[in-house]
Coordinates of C-alpha atoms in Angstrom, one line a residue:
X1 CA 59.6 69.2 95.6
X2 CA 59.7 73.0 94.7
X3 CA 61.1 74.1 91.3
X4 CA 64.3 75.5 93.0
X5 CA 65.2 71.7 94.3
X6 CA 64.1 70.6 90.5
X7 CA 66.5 72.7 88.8
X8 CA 69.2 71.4 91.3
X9 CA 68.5 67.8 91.1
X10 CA 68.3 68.3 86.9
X11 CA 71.9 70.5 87.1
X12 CA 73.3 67.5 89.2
X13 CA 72.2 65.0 86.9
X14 CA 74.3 67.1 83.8
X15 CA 77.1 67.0 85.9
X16 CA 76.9 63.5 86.1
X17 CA 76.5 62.8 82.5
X18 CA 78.3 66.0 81.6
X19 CA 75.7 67.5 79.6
X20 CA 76.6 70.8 78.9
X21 CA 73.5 71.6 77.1
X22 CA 71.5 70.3 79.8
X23 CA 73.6 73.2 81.8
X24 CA 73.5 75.8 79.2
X25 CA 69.9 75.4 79.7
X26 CA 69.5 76.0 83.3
X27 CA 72.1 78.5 83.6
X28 CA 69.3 80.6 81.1
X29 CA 66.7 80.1 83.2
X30 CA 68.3 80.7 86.3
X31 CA 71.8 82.5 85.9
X32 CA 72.4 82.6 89.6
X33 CA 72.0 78.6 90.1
X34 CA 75.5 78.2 90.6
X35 CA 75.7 80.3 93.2
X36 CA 72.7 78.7 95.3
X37 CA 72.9 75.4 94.4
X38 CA 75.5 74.4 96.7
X39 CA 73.1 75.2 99.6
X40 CA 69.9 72.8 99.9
X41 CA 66.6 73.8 102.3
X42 CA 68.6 72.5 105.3
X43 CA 71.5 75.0 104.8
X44 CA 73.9 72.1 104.6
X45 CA 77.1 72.1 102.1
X46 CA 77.0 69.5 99.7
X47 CA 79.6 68.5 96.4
X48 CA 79.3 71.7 94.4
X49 CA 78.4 70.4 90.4
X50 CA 82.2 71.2 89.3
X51 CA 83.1 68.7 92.4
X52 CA 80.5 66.0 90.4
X53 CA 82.1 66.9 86.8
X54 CA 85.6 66.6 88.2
X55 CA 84.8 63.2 89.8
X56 CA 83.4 61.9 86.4
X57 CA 85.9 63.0 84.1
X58 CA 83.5 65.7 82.4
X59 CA 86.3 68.3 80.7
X60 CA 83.9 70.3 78.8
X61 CA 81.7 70.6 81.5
X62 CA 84.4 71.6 83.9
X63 CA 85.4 74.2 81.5
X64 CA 81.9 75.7 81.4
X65 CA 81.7 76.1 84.9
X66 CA 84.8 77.6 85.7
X67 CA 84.4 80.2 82.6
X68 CA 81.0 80.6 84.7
X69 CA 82.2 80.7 88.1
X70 CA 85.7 80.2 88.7
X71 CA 85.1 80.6 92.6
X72 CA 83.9 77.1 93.3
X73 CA 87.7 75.9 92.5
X74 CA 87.9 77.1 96.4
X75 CA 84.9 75.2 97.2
X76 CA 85.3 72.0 99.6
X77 CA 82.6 69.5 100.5
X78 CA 81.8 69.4 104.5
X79 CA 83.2 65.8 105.2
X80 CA 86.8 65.4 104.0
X81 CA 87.1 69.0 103.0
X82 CA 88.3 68.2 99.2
X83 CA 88.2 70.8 96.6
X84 CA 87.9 69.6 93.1
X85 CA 91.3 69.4 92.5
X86 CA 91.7 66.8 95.4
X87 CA 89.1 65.4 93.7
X88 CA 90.4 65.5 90.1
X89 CA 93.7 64.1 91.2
X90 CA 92.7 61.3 92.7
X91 CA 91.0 59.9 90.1
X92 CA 93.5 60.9 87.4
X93 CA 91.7 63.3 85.1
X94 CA 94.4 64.9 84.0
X95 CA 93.2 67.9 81.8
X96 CA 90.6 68.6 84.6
X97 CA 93.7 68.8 86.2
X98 CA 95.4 71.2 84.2
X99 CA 91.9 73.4 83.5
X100 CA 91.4 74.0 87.2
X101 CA 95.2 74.7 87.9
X102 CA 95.4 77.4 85.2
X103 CA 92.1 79.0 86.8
X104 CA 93.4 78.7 90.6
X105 CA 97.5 77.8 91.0
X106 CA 97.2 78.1 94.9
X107 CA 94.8 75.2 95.1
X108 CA 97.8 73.0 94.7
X109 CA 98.6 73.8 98.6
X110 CA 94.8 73.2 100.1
X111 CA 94.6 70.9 102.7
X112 CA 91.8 68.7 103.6
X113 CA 91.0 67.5 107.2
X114 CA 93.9 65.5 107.2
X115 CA 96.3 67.7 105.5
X116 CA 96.3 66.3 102.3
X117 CA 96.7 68.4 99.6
X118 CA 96.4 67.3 95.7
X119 CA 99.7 65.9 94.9
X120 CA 99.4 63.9 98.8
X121 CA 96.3 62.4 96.8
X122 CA 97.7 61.7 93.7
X123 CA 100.4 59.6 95.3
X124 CA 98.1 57.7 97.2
X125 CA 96.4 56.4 94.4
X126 CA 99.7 56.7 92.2
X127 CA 98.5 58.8 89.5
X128 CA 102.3 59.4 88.7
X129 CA 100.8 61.9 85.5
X130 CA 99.0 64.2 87.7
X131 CA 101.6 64.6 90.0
X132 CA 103.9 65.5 87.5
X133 CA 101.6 68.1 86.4
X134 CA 100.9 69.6 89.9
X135 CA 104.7 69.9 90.5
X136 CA 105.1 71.6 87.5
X137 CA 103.1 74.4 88.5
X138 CA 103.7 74.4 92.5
X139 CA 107.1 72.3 93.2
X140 CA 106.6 73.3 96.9
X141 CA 103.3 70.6 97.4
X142 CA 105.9 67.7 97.7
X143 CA 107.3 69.3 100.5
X144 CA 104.4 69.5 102.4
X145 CA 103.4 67.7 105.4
X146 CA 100.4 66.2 106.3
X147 CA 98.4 66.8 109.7
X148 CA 99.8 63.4 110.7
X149 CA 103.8 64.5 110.1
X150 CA 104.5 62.4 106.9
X151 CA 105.4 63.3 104.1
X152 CA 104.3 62.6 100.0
X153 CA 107.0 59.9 99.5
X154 CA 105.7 58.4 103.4
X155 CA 102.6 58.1 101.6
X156 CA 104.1 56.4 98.7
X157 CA 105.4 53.9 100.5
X158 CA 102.5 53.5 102.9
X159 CA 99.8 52.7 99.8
X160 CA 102.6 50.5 98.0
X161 CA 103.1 53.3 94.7
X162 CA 106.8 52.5 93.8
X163 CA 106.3 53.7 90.6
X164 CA 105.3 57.5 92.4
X165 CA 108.0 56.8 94.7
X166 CA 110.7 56.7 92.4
X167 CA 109.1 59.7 90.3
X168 CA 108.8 62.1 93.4
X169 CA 112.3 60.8 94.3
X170 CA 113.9 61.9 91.0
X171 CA 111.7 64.8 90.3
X172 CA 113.0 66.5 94.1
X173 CA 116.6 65.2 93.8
X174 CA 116.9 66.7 97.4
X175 CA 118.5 64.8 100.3
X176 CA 117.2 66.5 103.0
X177 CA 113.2 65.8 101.5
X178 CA 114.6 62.4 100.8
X179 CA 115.5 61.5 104.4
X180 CA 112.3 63.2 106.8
X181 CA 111.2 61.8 109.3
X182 CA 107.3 61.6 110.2
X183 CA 106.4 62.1 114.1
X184 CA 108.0 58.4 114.9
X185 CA 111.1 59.3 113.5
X186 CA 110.6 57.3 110.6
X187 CA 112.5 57.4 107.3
X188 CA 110.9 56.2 104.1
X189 CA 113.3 53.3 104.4
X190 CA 112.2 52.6 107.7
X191 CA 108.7 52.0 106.6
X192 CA 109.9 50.5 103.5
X193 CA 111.4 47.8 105.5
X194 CA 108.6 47.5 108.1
X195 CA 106.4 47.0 105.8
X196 CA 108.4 44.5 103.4
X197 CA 108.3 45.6 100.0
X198 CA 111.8 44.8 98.8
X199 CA 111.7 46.4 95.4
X200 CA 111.4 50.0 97.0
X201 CA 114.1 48.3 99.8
X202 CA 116.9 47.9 96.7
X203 CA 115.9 51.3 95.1
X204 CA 115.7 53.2 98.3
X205 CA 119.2 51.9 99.4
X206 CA 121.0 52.4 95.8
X207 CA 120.2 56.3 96.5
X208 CA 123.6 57.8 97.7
X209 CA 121.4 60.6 99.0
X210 CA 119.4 58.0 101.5
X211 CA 120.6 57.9 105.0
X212 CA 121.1 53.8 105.1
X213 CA 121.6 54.2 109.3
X214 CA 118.9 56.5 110.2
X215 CA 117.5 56.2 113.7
X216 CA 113.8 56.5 114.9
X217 CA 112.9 57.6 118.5
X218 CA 113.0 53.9 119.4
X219 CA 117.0 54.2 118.2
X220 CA 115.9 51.7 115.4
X221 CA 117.7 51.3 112.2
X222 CA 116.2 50.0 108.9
X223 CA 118.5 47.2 110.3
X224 CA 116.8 46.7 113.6
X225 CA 113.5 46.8 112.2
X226 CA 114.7 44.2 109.5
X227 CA 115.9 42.2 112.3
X228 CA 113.3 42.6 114.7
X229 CA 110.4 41.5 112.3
X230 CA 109.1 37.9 111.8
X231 CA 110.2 36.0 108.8
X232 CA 108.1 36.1 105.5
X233 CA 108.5 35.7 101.5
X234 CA 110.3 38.8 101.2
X235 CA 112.6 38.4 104.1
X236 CA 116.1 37.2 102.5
X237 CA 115.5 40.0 99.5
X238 CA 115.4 43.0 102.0
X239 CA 118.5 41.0 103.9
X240 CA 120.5 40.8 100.9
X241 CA 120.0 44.4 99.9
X242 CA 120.2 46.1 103.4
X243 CA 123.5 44.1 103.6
X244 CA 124.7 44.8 99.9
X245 CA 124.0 49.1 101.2
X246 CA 126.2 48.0 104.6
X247 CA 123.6 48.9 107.0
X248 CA 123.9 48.6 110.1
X249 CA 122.2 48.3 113.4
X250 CA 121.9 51.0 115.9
X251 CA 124.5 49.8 118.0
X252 CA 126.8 49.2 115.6
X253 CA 126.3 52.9 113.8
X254 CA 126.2 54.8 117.0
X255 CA 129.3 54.0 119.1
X256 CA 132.1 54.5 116.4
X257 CA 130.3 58.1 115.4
X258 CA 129.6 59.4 118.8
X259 CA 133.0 58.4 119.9
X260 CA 134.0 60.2 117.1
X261 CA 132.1 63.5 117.7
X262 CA 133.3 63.4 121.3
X263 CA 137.1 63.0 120.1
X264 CA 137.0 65.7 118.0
X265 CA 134.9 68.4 120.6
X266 CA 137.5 67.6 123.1
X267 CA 140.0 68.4 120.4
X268 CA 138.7 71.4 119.5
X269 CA 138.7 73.1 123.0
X270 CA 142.0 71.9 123.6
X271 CA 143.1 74.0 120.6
X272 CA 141.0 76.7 121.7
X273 CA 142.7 76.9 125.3
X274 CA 146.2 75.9 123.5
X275 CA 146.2 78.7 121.1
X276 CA 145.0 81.6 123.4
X277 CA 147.0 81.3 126.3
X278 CA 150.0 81.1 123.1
X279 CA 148.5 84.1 121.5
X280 CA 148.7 85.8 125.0
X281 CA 152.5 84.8 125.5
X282 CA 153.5 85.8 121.9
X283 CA 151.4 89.3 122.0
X284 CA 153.2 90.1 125.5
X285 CA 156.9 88.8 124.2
X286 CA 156.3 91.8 121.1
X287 CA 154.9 94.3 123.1
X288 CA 157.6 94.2 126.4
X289 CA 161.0 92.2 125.1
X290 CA 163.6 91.1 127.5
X291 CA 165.2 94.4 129.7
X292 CA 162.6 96.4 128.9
X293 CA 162.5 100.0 127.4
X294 CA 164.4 102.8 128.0
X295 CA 162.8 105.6 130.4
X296 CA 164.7 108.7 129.0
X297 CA 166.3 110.2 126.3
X298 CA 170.2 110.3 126.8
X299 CA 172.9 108.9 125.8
X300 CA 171.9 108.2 121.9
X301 CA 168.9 106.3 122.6
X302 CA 165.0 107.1 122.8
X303 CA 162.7 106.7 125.8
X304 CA 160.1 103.7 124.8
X305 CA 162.3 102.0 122.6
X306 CA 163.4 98.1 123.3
X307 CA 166.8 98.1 125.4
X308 CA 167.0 94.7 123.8
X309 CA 167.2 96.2 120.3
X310 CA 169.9 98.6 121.2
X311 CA 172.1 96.0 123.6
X312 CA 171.8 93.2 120.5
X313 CA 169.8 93.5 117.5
X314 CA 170.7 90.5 115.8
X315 CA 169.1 88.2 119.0
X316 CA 165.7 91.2 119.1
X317 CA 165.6 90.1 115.5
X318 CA 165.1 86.9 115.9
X319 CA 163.2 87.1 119.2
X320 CA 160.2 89.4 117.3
X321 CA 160.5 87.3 114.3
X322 CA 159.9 83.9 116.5
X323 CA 156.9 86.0 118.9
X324 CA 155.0 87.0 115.6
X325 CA 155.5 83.5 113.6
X326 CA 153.7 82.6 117.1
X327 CA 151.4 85.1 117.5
X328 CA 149.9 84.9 114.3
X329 CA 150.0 81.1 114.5
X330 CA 147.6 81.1 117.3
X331 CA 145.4 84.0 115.9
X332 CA 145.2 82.1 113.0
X333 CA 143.8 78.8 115.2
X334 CA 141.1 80.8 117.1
X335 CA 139.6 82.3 113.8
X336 CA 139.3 79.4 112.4
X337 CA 137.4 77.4 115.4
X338 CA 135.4 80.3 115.6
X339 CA 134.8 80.7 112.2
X340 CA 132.1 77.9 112.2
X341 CA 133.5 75.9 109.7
X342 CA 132.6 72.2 110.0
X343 CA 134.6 70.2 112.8
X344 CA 136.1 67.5 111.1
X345 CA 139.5 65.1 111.7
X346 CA 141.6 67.1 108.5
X347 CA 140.1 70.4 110.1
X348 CA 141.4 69.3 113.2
X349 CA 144.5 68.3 111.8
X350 CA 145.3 71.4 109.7
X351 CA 144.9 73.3 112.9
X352 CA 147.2 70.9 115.5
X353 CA 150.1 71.8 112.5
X354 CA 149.3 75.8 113.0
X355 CA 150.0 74.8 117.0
X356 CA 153.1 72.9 116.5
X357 CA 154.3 75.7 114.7
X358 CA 152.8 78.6 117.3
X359 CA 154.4 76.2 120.4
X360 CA 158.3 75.9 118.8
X361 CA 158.3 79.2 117.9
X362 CA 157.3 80.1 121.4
X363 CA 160.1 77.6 122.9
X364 CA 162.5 79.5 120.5
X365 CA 161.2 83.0 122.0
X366 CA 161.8 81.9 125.4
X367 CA 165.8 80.0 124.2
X368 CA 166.5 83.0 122.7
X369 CA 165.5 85.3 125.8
X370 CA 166.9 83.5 128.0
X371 CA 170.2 83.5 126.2
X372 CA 169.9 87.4 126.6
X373 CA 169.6 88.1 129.9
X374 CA 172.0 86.0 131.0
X375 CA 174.5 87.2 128.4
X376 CA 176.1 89.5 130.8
X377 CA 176.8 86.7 133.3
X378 CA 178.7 84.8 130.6
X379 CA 181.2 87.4 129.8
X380 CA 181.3 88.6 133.8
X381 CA 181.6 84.9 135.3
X382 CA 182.8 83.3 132.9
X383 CA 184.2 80.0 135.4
X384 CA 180.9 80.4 137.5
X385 CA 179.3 76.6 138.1
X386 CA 176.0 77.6 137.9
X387 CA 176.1 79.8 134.8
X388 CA 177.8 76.2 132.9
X389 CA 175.0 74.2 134.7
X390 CA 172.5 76.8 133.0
X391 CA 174.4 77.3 129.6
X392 CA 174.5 72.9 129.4
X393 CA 170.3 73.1 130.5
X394 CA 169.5 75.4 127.3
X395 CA 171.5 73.3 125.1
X396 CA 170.5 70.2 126.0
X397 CA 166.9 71.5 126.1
X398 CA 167.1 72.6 122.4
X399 CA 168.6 69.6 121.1
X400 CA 166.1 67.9 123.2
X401 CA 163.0 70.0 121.6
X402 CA 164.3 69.7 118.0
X403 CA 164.4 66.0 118.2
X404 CA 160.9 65.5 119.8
X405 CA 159.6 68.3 116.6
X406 CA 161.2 65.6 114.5
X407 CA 159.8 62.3 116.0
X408 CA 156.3 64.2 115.9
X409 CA 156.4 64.6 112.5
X410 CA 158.3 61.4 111.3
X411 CA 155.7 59.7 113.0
X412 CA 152.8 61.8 111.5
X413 CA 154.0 61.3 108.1
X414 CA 154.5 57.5 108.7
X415 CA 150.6 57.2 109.7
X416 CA 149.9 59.7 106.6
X417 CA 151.9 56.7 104.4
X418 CA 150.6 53.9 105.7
X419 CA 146.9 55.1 105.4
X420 CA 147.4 56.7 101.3
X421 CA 149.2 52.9 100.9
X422 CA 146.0 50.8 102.8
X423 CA 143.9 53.0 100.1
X424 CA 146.1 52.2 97.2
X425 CA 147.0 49.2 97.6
X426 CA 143.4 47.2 96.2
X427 CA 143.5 49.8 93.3
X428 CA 147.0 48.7 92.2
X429 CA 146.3 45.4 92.8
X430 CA 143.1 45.3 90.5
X431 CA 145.3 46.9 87.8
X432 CA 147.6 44.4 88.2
X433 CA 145.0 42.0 88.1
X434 CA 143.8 43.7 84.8
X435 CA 147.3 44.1 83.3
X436 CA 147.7 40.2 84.1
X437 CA 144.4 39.1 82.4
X438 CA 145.4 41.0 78.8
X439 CA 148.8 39.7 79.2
X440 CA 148.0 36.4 79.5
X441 CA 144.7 36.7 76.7
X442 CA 147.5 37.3 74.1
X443 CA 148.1 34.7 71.6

């Protein structure tokens, strides 16, 4: 043995016992040690000594190095490719923690050959302190991925750490880390479930932020898996509190919702063809009324101008106030569905009542133009059969129109009634109930 591999093998043992004298010592006799003592005569990588202090728990020794050489906090051994933080995380050192974040923050992020980075590490063996600590500094590492698509609250459940679990869970507050999926589609709950641990079951499914109905690429609930799994100890627990969270199974979830989503697409580009070809009548009505414009200049009037609004103004009145009603109506419907806003049955509702409005004031255009250009005929042929038989059609055609407007709505705002009365119903009856229990608690 040569004096170089001497000096190593005595700076490994300080490490070890965290003898910063010991290191003071060698550090004067050699002050480049650090920097070749992670080499040995093969030229292979081996635990640098701050790797060693962090695994022992050695703060002062920790500090001496990284006042020393503050570059090895990048270092990472050749095997599982753990720097010192991964190191001092794992077995809960937590002011070796906190020394080798303030010297290097980003180490918070490094990965090791399977992508786990500090706060991945600290999970796994539930040091719920260093994690804390880590997050602090770099809230980003508990949004990280490993290599194998999980995620830091996957891993919780995985190793059985409920207490890190519900830490990480309250400390990110955030539904869409909450509910992530690793590469199998697989929600925390889903593994919660598979692997039968019904304490983080009942927590899990008490979060209104956790999706109770998820589905993996198998189209597996937390249900299905429940279901599908042999009997054990904890078997009625996770029953009771899937069932307590109404979850469902896959079949039962999926229907309802995609007949649902199908409804209301359909819906939408109904309203989408509805109100354009309406927009398209209404913009045509303003812009080219009933017996055109005049094409000249005599006689008092002005070439361009609406015959209609010469012959009877009160009825081109009416007729442009009915047309715009209807024209903005429909504008109003298109923006909206195109506005991106999200798709849902109120949405869709709001918008039908913009339609029925755009579609009777459209009828009324066409009533009232009708009852123009055929004006003339009335006073000219005034016994003439077919002018009655057209005169009894557009009266019986309103009448009918305004009583079919009517029914629509009557029977809207029945169904609006009946569904505000199934919803208040069980809350006046429990104040009843409550008003009946103090009455009869008197003396």
């Amino acid at each position: 043995m040569d004096k170089f591999e001497e000096q190593v093998k005595k700076l490994y043992n300080a490490a070890i016992e965290g003898d910063v004298p010991s290191l003071l010592k060698l550090l004067q006799q050699d002050p480049r040690i650090l920097d070749r003592c992670n080499f040995g005569n093969s030229g292979c990588f081996i635990p640098s000594p701050l790797h060693v202090a962090a695994d022992f728990g050695h703060l002062e020794f920790t500090r001496e190095i990284l006042n020393r050489k503050p570059e090895l906090t990048e270092e990472v051994d050749q095997i599982r490719r753990w720097s010192p933080l991964h190191v001092a995380s794992g077995k809960g050192h937590l002011e070796i923690v906190q020394a080798l974040i303030s010297v290097n923050p980003n180490m918070c992020l490094a990965r090791d050959v399977d992508g786990l980075n500090p706060v991945h590490v600290s999970a796994i063996r539930g040091q719920v302190h260093v994690i804390d600590e880590i997050l602090k500094v770099v809230p980003q590492a508990a949004r990280e991925r490993t290599n194998a698509g999980v995620t830091v609250l996957h891993l919780c459940v995985k190793h059985c750490q409920i207490d890190a679990l519900i830490f990480l869970i309250n400390v990110v507050n955030d539904a869409e880390v909450i509910n992530l999926r690793d590469f199998d589609g697989n929600s925390i709950l889903h593994l919660a479930v598979a692997t039968k641990q019904p304490e983080m079951v009942k927590f899990l499914v008490k979060n209104k932020k956790m999706e109770k109905n998820a589905i993996n690429t198998n189209d597996l609930t937390a249900m299905d898996i429940h279901i599908r799994s042999k009997t054990g100890i904890n078997h009625s627990e996770i029953w009771v509190a899937l069932k307590k969270a109404k979850a469902l199974k896959a079949k039962t979830s999926l229907k309802p919702r995609h007949k649902h989503k199908t409804w209301l697409e359909r819906q939408r580009n109904a309203l989408m063809v509805v109100a354009s070809l309406i927009a398209t009548m209404a913009f045509q009505v303003g812009i080219n009324p009933p017996g055109g414009a005049w094409q000249d200049n005599m006689d008092g009037h002005i070439a361009g101008n609406s015959i209609m609004a010469d012959v009877d103004k009160d009825q081109y009145d009416r007729l442009l106030i009915y047309s715009t009603i209807g024209l903005i109506s429909s504008l109003s419907v298109i923006l909206l569905l195109i506005s991106g806003l999200p798709c849902k049955r109120l949405f869709v509702g709001i918008l039908m009542i913009a339609l029925w409005i755009a579609v009777t004031t459209t009828t009324s255009s066409y009533m009232v133009s009708v009852h123009y250009l055929t004006g003339n005929r009335e006073l000219l042929e005034v016994s003439s059969k077919n002018h009655h038989a057209l005169l009894l059609a557009l009266v019986v055609s309103t009448y009918f129109w305004i009583v079919l407007v009517w029914v629509l709505l009557l029977a809207n705002a029945l169904r609006f009634i009946v569904k505000a009365l199934r919803r208040l119903v069980p809350w006046v009856a429990k104040l009843f109930r409550v008003c009946f229990s103090i009455v009869t608690r008197r003396p």
